[in-house]
Amino acid sequence: MSVRRIMGTEVEYGISVPGQPGANPMVTSSQVVNAYGARPELTRGGRARWDYEEESPLRDARGFTYTGTAYDPAEALADEDLGLANVILTNGARLYVDHAHPEYSTPEVTNPLDLVLWDKAGERVMAEGARRAATIPGSHPIHLYKHNTDNKGSSFGAHENYLMRRQTPFADIVTYLTPFFVTRQIVCGAGRVGIGQDGSQAGYQISQRADFFEVEVGLETTLKRPIINTRDEPHSDADKYRRLHVIIGDANLSEISTYLKLGTTALILTMIEEKALGTDLGIADPVAELRSVSHDPSLKHLMRLRDGRRLTALDVQWAYYERVKSFVDDRTGSDTDEMTRDVLQRWESVLERLGRDPMLCSQELDWVAKLRLLEGYRERENLGWASSKLQLVDLQYADVREEKGLYHRLVARGAMKTMLDPQRVELAMVEPPDDTRAYFRGRCLAKYASEVVAASWDSVIFDVGREALVRVPMMEPEKGTKKHVGALFDRCPSAKDLLEIITS
Amino acid sequence: MATQDGGQSQSGKSRREDEVDEVAPEVNPEVAERVEQIGEDVDDLLDEIDAVLEENAEEFVRGYVQKGGQ
């Protein structure tokens, strides 16, 4: 029993060009992505990466060497906004334009701390993309925000992905995960000034996203957003795996919020796979309670359960915690790995303090840290919740620039706890994780850029001068690791050499 | 049915209440101290933030409009 599991996040960033209301966000997002893509380690091969958006993939596809599951370029194309910027990074991540936002998808990682590392690296990638874009003559400064709403009715996502066993019935996931998702916001909410989708009602709420969810289960991600998303696109062996696509989370700046979001969710998923949860936490009206919980930062709101009981979100989180804790003790006991123990300890500690006084978490959790700032202003300047200054504080908390973002100013003052060494985050902008297929993808791009035609989550496609392009499928996320192929990269000066070895 | 929450909670509620009961005498000074600390800190912090906040909050916030996303 462990927090270890293949996981990743994909975060859409808010984008604006102050003073230029007519700026086209698809153009400005592309500028950010392309400006970052102009970094030396990404231009050595002289080609765009992940270049499905080029006009050739359909034609190229006819020459692909099919092995394993068939590659369907039409499907890949349908996923892309044709013609928009799309770069795959040497750390195995994908940086691209989705709808009207720049988006960063982390490489696949095996644990929540690595997720935090590559997710934070994504913030720096965005900040640097914007900085580089601003150096283009005639351009205006582009601002990027890691959050989920403009407070005018638009919301954009911070999705999580978890690899699960295919054999786990989806109905079980819906049953046991829904109460967890309704309540986990008290730990990993990012905080928001304004109530309602357009934020027009004055007040503060725990979650950025809660007001944008309208149904319990569904396939949509932009309209009628569901608490449980049913997209089934595993990017891996579909007979063995499901990729659970989670769209309900907030974009977190706090490392601890992100760590607990991924860590506790991973534990619940294992409980579901092991059929170790009961149905007694079912919530009568999850969509309505999601909002009610978010709208009550005092954490006193009583939800109605299906069996008639009235519980707070904190009660439900405690119930999940207790079940996971006793399951872990029972299954792995003193052999439980360190990170799993750490997630459990932090989760317990946060719940315990939230129960006493949420402000005791002001140095760890985004929604509390933001609330602390806002309450400070409210008191000092006697401001109401409708004040534009408070809305500005909310917005600027998420600014990715270290000198301007209020989250970053809190960290710089020592007023926000972190988990990571900043130098490691810097390194993670270019280095892939060692222990997933992202290692193979990232190393190929770093070392054989001129021979890589395209890459996706589950393949790398090479042009090594043969008649056909060569596609190396990677249907197993835990293969292609440093342990498996690290020595090969050291031995092979070109992709041609590498392919001769792995295809022989 | 609707009032049975007292019975359910070996986990959530009763645990919380137990803890509050047991440690209340120690907790209060700790919270108070912490809040005081936070209070002092916040003044400095707000001064620093004022220096980096965008000018003209109203205009800046009004100008921040996003197209939809996922």
mmCIF file of N, CA, C and O in Angstrom, chain A residues 1-9 112 159-164 173 176-185 187-188 227-228 244-250 252 257-273 277 317 320 324 343-344 347:
data_model
loop_
_atom_site.group_PDB
_atom_site.id
_atom_site.type_symbol
_atom_site.label_atom_id
_atom_site.label_comp_id
_atom_site.label_asym_id
_atom_site.label_seq_id
_atom_site.Cartn_x
_atom_site.Cartn_y
_atom_site.Cartn_z
ATOM 1 N N MET A 1 0.861 -1.206 0.000
ATOM 2 C CA MET A 1 0.000 0.000 0.000
ATOM 3 C C MET A 1 0.888 1.244 0.000
ATOM 4 O O MET A 1 1.671 1.456 0.918
ATOM 5 N N SER A 2 0.731 2.036 -1.060
ATOM 6 C CA SER A 2 1.689 3.128 -1.229
ATOM 7 C C SER A 2 1.085 4.263 -2.045
ATOM 8 O O SER A 2 0.126 4.054 -2.792
ATOM 9 N N VAL A 3 1.668 5.439 -1.898
ATOM 10 C CA VAL A 3 1.273 6.580 -2.744
ATOM 11 C C VAL A 3 1.873 6.472 -4.136
ATOM 12 O O VAL A 3 1.571 7.279 -5.009
ATOM 13 N N ARG A 4 2.744 5.487 -4.330
ATOM 14 C CA ARG A 4 3.405 5.371 -5.631
ATOM 15 C C ARG A 4 2.431 4.874 -6.692
ATOM 16 O O ARG A 4 1.718 3.903 -6.494
ATOM 17 N N ARG A 5 2.432 5.548 -7.809
ATOM 18 C CA ARG A 5 1.533 5.237 -8.916
ATOM 19 C C ARG A 5 1.934 6.170 -10.054
ATOM 20 O O ARG A 5 2.395 7.274 -9.818
ATOM 21 N N ILE A 6 1.722 5.746 -11.290
ATOM 22 C CA ILE A 6 2.000 6.652 -12.408
ATOM 23 C C ILE A 6 0.991 7.798 -12.385
ATOM 24 O O ILE A 6 -0.228 7.547 -12.311
ATOM 25 N N MET A 7 1.485 9.025 -12.422
ATOM 26 C CA MET A 7 0.602 10.189 -12.350
ATOM 27 C C MET A 7 1.196 11.374 -13.101
ATOM 28 O O MET A 7 2.376 11.369 -13.468
ATOM 29 N N GLY A 8 0.360 12.360 -13.335
ATOM 30 C CA GLY A 8 0.816 13.583 -13.991
ATOM 31 C C GLY A 8 -0.253 14.653 -13.880
ATOM 32 O O GLY A 8 -1.391 14.359 -13.514
ATOM 33 N N THR A 9 0.126 15.896 -14.172
ATOM 34 C CA THR A 9 -0.870 16.971 -14.206
ATOM 35 C C THR A 9 -0.769 17.723 -15.527
ATOM 36 O O THR A 9 0.254 17.679 -16.206
ATOM 37 N N PRO A 112 3.993 11.406 -5.695
ATOM 38 C CA PRO A 112 3.517 12.791 -5.569
ATOM 39 C C PRO A 112 4.626 13.832 -5.399
ATOM 40 O O PRO A 112 4.462 14.963 -5.840
ATOM 41 N N HIS A 159 -5.787 19.683 -14.557
ATOM 42 C CA HIS A 159 -6.221 18.293 -14.496
ATOM 43 C C HIS A 159 -5.137 17.395 -13.922
ATOM 44 O O HIS A 159 -3.949 17.664 -14.076
ATOM 45 N N GLU A 160 -5.602 16.339 -13.274
ATOM 46 C CA GLU A 160 -4.680 15.314 -12.776
ATOM 47 C C GLU A 160 -4.945 14.016 -13.535
ATOM 48 O O GLU A 160 -6.071 13.769 -13.940
ATOM 49 N N ASN A 161 -3.924 13.222 -13.684
ATOM 50 C CA ASN A 161 -4.073 11.916 -14.320
ATOM 51 C C ASN A 161 -3.431 10.855 -13.442
ATOM 52 O O ASN A 161 -2.337 11.053 -12.917
ATOM 53 N N TYR A 162 -4.158 9.751 -13.296
ATOM 54 C CA TYR A 162 -3.648 8.644 -12.491
ATOM 55 C C TYR A 162 -3.842 7.358 -13.276
ATOM 56 O O TYR A 162 -4.941 7.087 -13.785
ATOM 57 N N LEU A 163 -2.812 6.556 -13.356
ATOM 58 C CA LEU A 163 -2.952 5.265 -14.015
ATOM 59 C C LEU A 163 -3.578 4.289 -13.031
ATOM 60 O O LEU A 163 -3.154 4.179 -11.884
ATOM 61 N N MET A 164 -4.624 3.602 -13.504
ATOM 62 C CA MET A 164 -5.310 2.636 -12.645
ATOM 63 C C MET A 164 -5.400 1.295 -13.344
ATOM 64 O O MET A 164 -5.242 1.202 -14.555
ATOM 65 N N ILE A 173 -15.296 3.508 -8.940
ATOM 66 C CA ILE A 173 -14.566 4.777 -8.871
ATOM 67 C C ILE A 173 -15.542 5.909 -8.568
ATOM 68 O O ILE A 173 -15.306 6.743 -7.686
ATOM 69 N N TYR A 176 -16.951 5.643 -4.783
ATOM 70 C CA TYR A 176 -16.057 5.875 -3.646
ATOM 71 C C TYR A 176 -15.244 7.159 -3.758
ATOM 72 O O TYR A 176 -14.744 7.666 -2.762
ATOM 73 N N LEU A 177 -15.114 7.661 -4.980
ATOM 74 C CA LEU A 177 -14.272 8.845 -5.169
ATOM 75 C C LEU A 177 -15.066 10.143 -5.031
ATOM 76 O O LEU A 177 -14.519 11.173 -4.642
ATOM 77 N N THR A 178 -16.357 10.090 -5.355
ATOM 78 C CA THR A 178 -17.138 11.328 -5.363
ATOM 79 C C THR A 178 -17.125 12.046 -4.004
ATOM 80 O O THR A 178 -16.823 13.240 -3.951
ATOM 81 N N PRO A 179 -17.409 11.351 -2.892
ATOM 82 C CA PRO A 179 -17.378 12.079 -1.611
ATOM 83 C C PRO A 179 -15.981 12.628 -1.292
ATOM 84 O O PRO A 179 -15.841 13.685 -0.674
ATOM 85 N N PHE A 180 -14.969 11.914 -1.763
ATOM 86 C CA PHE A 180 -13.596 12.399 -1.545
ATOM 87 C C PHE A 180 -13.362 13.685 -2.326
ATOM 88 O O PHE A 180 -12.806 14.653 -1.810
ATOM 89 N N PHE A 181 -13.802 13.705 -3.577
ATOM 90 C CA PHE A 181 -13.596 14.894 -4.408
ATOM 91 C C PHE A 181 -14.419 16.088 -3.933
ATOM 92 O O PHE A 181 -14.006 17.230 -4.078
ATOM 93 N N VAL A 182 -15.596 15.827 -3.385
ATOM 94 C CA VAL A 182 -16.409 16.936 -2.879
ATOM 95 C C VAL A 182 -15.706 17.595 -1.691
ATOM 96 O O VAL A 182 -15.785 18.802 -1.494
ATOM 97 N N THR A 183 -14.958 16.806 -0.920
ATOM 98 C CA THR A 183 -14.432 17.312 0.353
ATOM 99 C C THR A 183 -12.931 17.618 0.352
ATOM 100 O O THR A 183 -12.460 18.332 1.229
ATOM 101 N N ARG A 184 -12.176 17.101 -0.608
ATOM 102 C CA ARG A 184 -10.717 17.301 -0.521
ATOM 103 C C ARG A 184 -10.322 18.758 -0.720
ATOM 104 O O ARG A 184 -9.191 19.148 -0.417
ATOM 105 N N GLN A 185 -11.237 19.566 -1.241
ATOM 106 C CA GLN A 185 -10.934 20.993 -1.435
ATOM 107 C C GLN A 185 -10.520 21.684 -0.138
ATOM 108 O O GLN A 185 -9.790 22.675 -0.184
ATOM 109 N N VAL A 187 -8.433 20.740 1.817
ATOM 110 C CA VAL A 187 -6.977 20.578 1.884
ATOM 111 C C VAL A 187 -6.306 21.242 0.683
ATOM 112 O O VAL A 187 -5.315 21.940 0.837
ATOM 113 N N CYS A 188 -6.856 21.048 -0.502
ATOM 114 C CA CYS A 188 -6.128 21.483 -1.696
ATOM 115 C C CYS A 188 -6.853 22.542 -2.515
ATOM 116 O O CYS A 188 -6.464 22.811 -3.655
ATOM 117 N N ILE A 227 -18.070 16.007 -11.852
ATOM 118 C CA ILE A 227 -17.158 15.753 -10.729
ATOM 119 C C ILE A 227 -16.223 14.602 -11.091
ATOM 120 O O ILE A 227 -15.028 14.627 -10.804
ATOM 121 N N ILE A 228 -16.786 13.568 -11.737
ATOM 122 C CA ILE A 228 -15.963 12.450 -12.220
ATOM 123 C C ILE A 228 -16.001 12.464 -13.742
ATOM 124 O O ILE A 228 -17.077 12.356 -14.343
ATOM 125 N N LEU A 244 -7.231 7.599 -15.206
ATOM 126 C CA LEU A 244 -8.300 8.383 -14.599
ATOM 127 C C LEU A 244 -7.959 9.858 -14.801
ATOM 128 O O LEU A 244 -6.930 10.351 -14.334
ATOM 129 N N HIS A 245 -8.843 10.562 -15.503
ATOM 130 C CA HIS A 245 -8.633 11.966 -15.851
ATOM 131 C C HIS A 245 -9.470 12.795 -14.887
ATOM 132 O O HIS A 245 -10.699 12.754 -14.933
ATOM 133 N N VAL A 246 -8.807 13.498 -14.006
ATOM 134 C CA VAL A 246 -9.492 14.231 -12.936
ATOM 135 C C VAL A 246 -9.526 15.709 -13.280
ATOM 136 O O VAL A 246 -8.476 16.339 -13.441
ATOM 137 N N ILE A 247 -10.733 16.254 -13.404
ATOM 138 C CA ILE A 247 -10.821 17.648 -13.842
ATOM 139 C C ILE A 247 -11.277 18.588 -12.731
ATOM 140 O O ILE A 247 -11.403 19.780 -12.938
ATOM 141 N N ILE A 248 -11.479 18.051 -11.536
ATOM 142 C CA ILE A 248 -12.126 18.863 -10.506
ATOM 143 C C ILE A 248 -11.151 19.674 -9.645
ATOM 144 O O ILE A 248 -11.572 20.541 -8.890
ATOM 145 N N GLY A 249 -9.866 19.433 -9.766
ATOM 146 C CA GLY A 249 -8.934 20.111 -8.865
ATOM 147 C C GLY A 249 -8.653 21.561 -9.230
ATOM 148 O O GLY A 249 -8.853 21.988 -10.357
ATOM 149 N N ASP A 250 -8.178 22.308 -8.233
ATOM 150 C CA ASP A 250 -7.691 23.671 -8.464
ATOM 151 C C ASP A 250 -6.212 23.624 -8.843
ATOM 152 O O ASP A 250 -5.490 22.705 -8.458
ATOM 153 N N ASN A 252 -2.759 24.611 -7.966
ATOM 154 C CA ASN A 252 -2.125 25.014 -6.708
ATOM 155 C C ASN A 252 -0.758 25.633 -6.941
ATOM 156 O O ASN A 252 0.002 25.176 -7.788
ATOM 157 N N SER A 257 0.116 21.775 -0.880
ATOM 158 C CA SER A 257 -1.247 21.525 -1.386
ATOM 159 C C SER A 257 -1.209 20.535 -2.549
ATOM 160 O O SER A 257 -2.019 19.595 -2.611
ATOM 161 N N THR A 258 -0.285 20.743 -3.472
ATOM 162 C CA THR A 258 -0.181 19.844 -4.627
ATOM 163 C C THR A 258 0.193 18.434 -4.182
ATOM 164 O O THR A 258 -0.385 17.438 -4.635
ATOM 165 N N TYR A 259 1.154 18.360 -3.286
ATOM 166 C CA TYR A 259 1.629 17.070 -2.774
ATOM 167 C C TYR A 259 0.495 16.287 -2.116
ATOM 168 O O TYR A 259 0.299 15.092 -2.380
ATOM 169 N N LEU A 260 -0.277 16.979 -1.283
ATOM 170 C CA LEU A 260 -1.384 16.295 -0.602
ATOM 171 C C LEU A 260 -2.522 15.967 -1.572
ATOM 172 O O LEU A 260 -3.160 14.922 -1.447
ATOM 173 N N LYS A 261 -2.739 16.845 -2.538
ATOM 174 C CA LYS A 261 -3.790 16.578 -3.530
ATOM 175 C C LYS A 261 -3.502 15.267 -4.258
ATOM 176 O O LYS A 261 -4.363 14.387 -4.341
ATOM 177 N N LEU A 262 -2.289 15.142 -4.762
ATOM 178 C CA LEU A 262 -1.934 13.937 -5.515
ATOM 179 C C LEU A 262 -1.731 12.743 -4.597
ATOM 180 O O LEU A 262 -2.140 11.625 -4.911
ATOM 181 N N GLY A 263 -1.102 12.972 -3.467
ATOM 182 C CA GLY A 263 -0.787 11.869 -2.561
ATOM 183 C C GLY A 263 -2.023 11.239 -1.953
ATOM 184 O O GLY A 263 -2.168 10.009 -1.941
ATOM 185 N N THR A 264 -2.943 12.072 -1.472
ATOM 186 C CA THR A 264 -4.135 11.492 -0.843
ATOM 187 C C THR A 264 -5.038 10.850 -1.902
ATOM 188 O O THR A 264 -5.609 9.789 -1.663
ATOM 189 N N THR A 265 -5.128 11.466 -3.070
ATOM 190 C CA THR A 265 -5.959 10.875 -4.122
ATOM 191 C C THR A 265 -5.392 9.522 -4.544
ATOM 192 O O THR A 265 -6.141 8.550 -4.736
ATOM 193 N N ALA A 266 -4.069 9.438 -4.670
ATOM 194 C CA ALA A 266 -3.451 8.160 -5.047
ATOM 195 C C ALA A 266 -3.785 7.073 -4.018
ATOM 196 O O ALA A 266 -4.066 5.920 -4.378
ATOM 197 N N LEU A 267 -3.783 7.449 -2.749
ATOM 198 C CA LEU A 267 -4.113 6.465 -1.708
ATOM 199 C C LEU A 267 -5.567 6.003 -1.822
ATOM 200 O O LEU A 267 -5.858 4.809 -1.706
ATOM 201 N N ILE A 268 -6.458 6.946 -2.073
ATOM 202 C CA ILE A 268 -7.875 6.570 -2.209
ATOM 203 C C ILE A 268 -8.058 5.634 -3.411
ATOM 204 O O ILE A 268 -8.841 4.671 -3.357
ATOM 205 N N LEU A 269 -7.335 5.898 -4.486
ATOM 206 C CA LEU A 269 -7.469 5.039 -5.666
ATOM 207 C C LEU A 269 -7.028 3.611 -5.355
ATOM 208 O O LEU A 269 -7.650 2.651 -5.817
ATOM 209 N N THR A 270 -5.977 3.482 -4.571
ATOM 210 C CA THR A 270 -5.561 2.126 -4.188
ATOM 211 C C THR A 270 -6.628 1.465 -3.333
ATOM 212 O O THR A 270 -6.938 0.284 -3.505
ATOM 213 N N MET A 271 -7.215 2.229 -2.434
ATOM 214 C CA MET A 271 -8.298 1.679 -1.611
ATOM 215 C C MET A 271 -9.445 1.192 -2.502
ATOM 216 O O MET A 271 -10.055 0.157 -2.229
ATOM 217 N N ILE A 272 -9.736 1.953 -3.544
ATOM 218 C CA ILE A 272 -10.823 1.555 -4.456
ATOM 219 C C ILE A 272 -10.432 0.285 -5.208
ATOM 220 O O ILE A 272 -11.233 -0.652 -5.314
ATOM 221 N N GLU A 273 -9.201 0.241 -5.686
ATOM 222 C CA GLU A 273 -8.751 -0.946 -6.406
ATOM 223 C C GLU A 273 -8.781 -2.182 -5.513
ATOM 224 O O GLU A 273 -9.052 -3.296 -5.966
ATOM 225 N N LEU A 277 -13.133 0.212 0.564
ATOM 226 C CA LEU A 277 -13.976 1.299 1.065
ATOM 227 C C LEU A 277 -15.433 0.867 1.081
ATOM 228 O O LEU A 277 -15.861 0.092 0.232
ATOM 229 N N GLN A 317 -13.320 13.874 5.373
ATOM 230 C CA GLN A 317 -11.883 13.703 5.151
ATOM 231 C C GLN A 317 -11.259 12.861 6.273
ATOM 232 O O GLN A 317 -10.430 11.998 6.019
ATOM 233 N N TYR A 320 -12.079 9.232 5.585
ATOM 234 C CA TYR A 320 -11.187 8.654 4.572
ATOM 235 C C TYR A 320 -9.788 8.420 5.158
ATOM 236 O O TYR A 320 -9.172 7.382 4.940
ATOM 237 N N VAL A 324 -7.830 4.827 5.360
ATOM 238 C CA VAL A 324 -6.555 4.609 4.669
ATOM 239 C C VAL A 324 -5.489 4.226 5.682
ATOM 240 O O VAL A 324 -4.726 3.270 5.488
ATOM 241 N N VAL A 343 2.950 11.381 3.593
ATOM 242 C CA VAL A 343 1.651 11.887 3.135
ATOM 243 C C VAL A 343 0.611 11.710 4.238
ATOM 244 O O VAL A 343 -0.152 12.630 4.552
ATOM 245 N N LEU A 344 0.603 10.542 4.861
ATOM 246 C CA LEU A 344 -0.372 10.291 5.924
ATOM 247 C C LEU A 344 -0.181 11.238 7.100
ATOM 248 O O LEU A 344 -1.152 11.780 7.638
ATOM 249 N N TRP A 347 -1.252 14.761 6.071
ATOM 250 C CA TRP A 347 -2.717 14.802 5.908
ATOM 251 C C TRP A 347 -3.366 14.890 7.292
ATOM 252 O O TRP A 347 -4.221 15.750 7.548
#
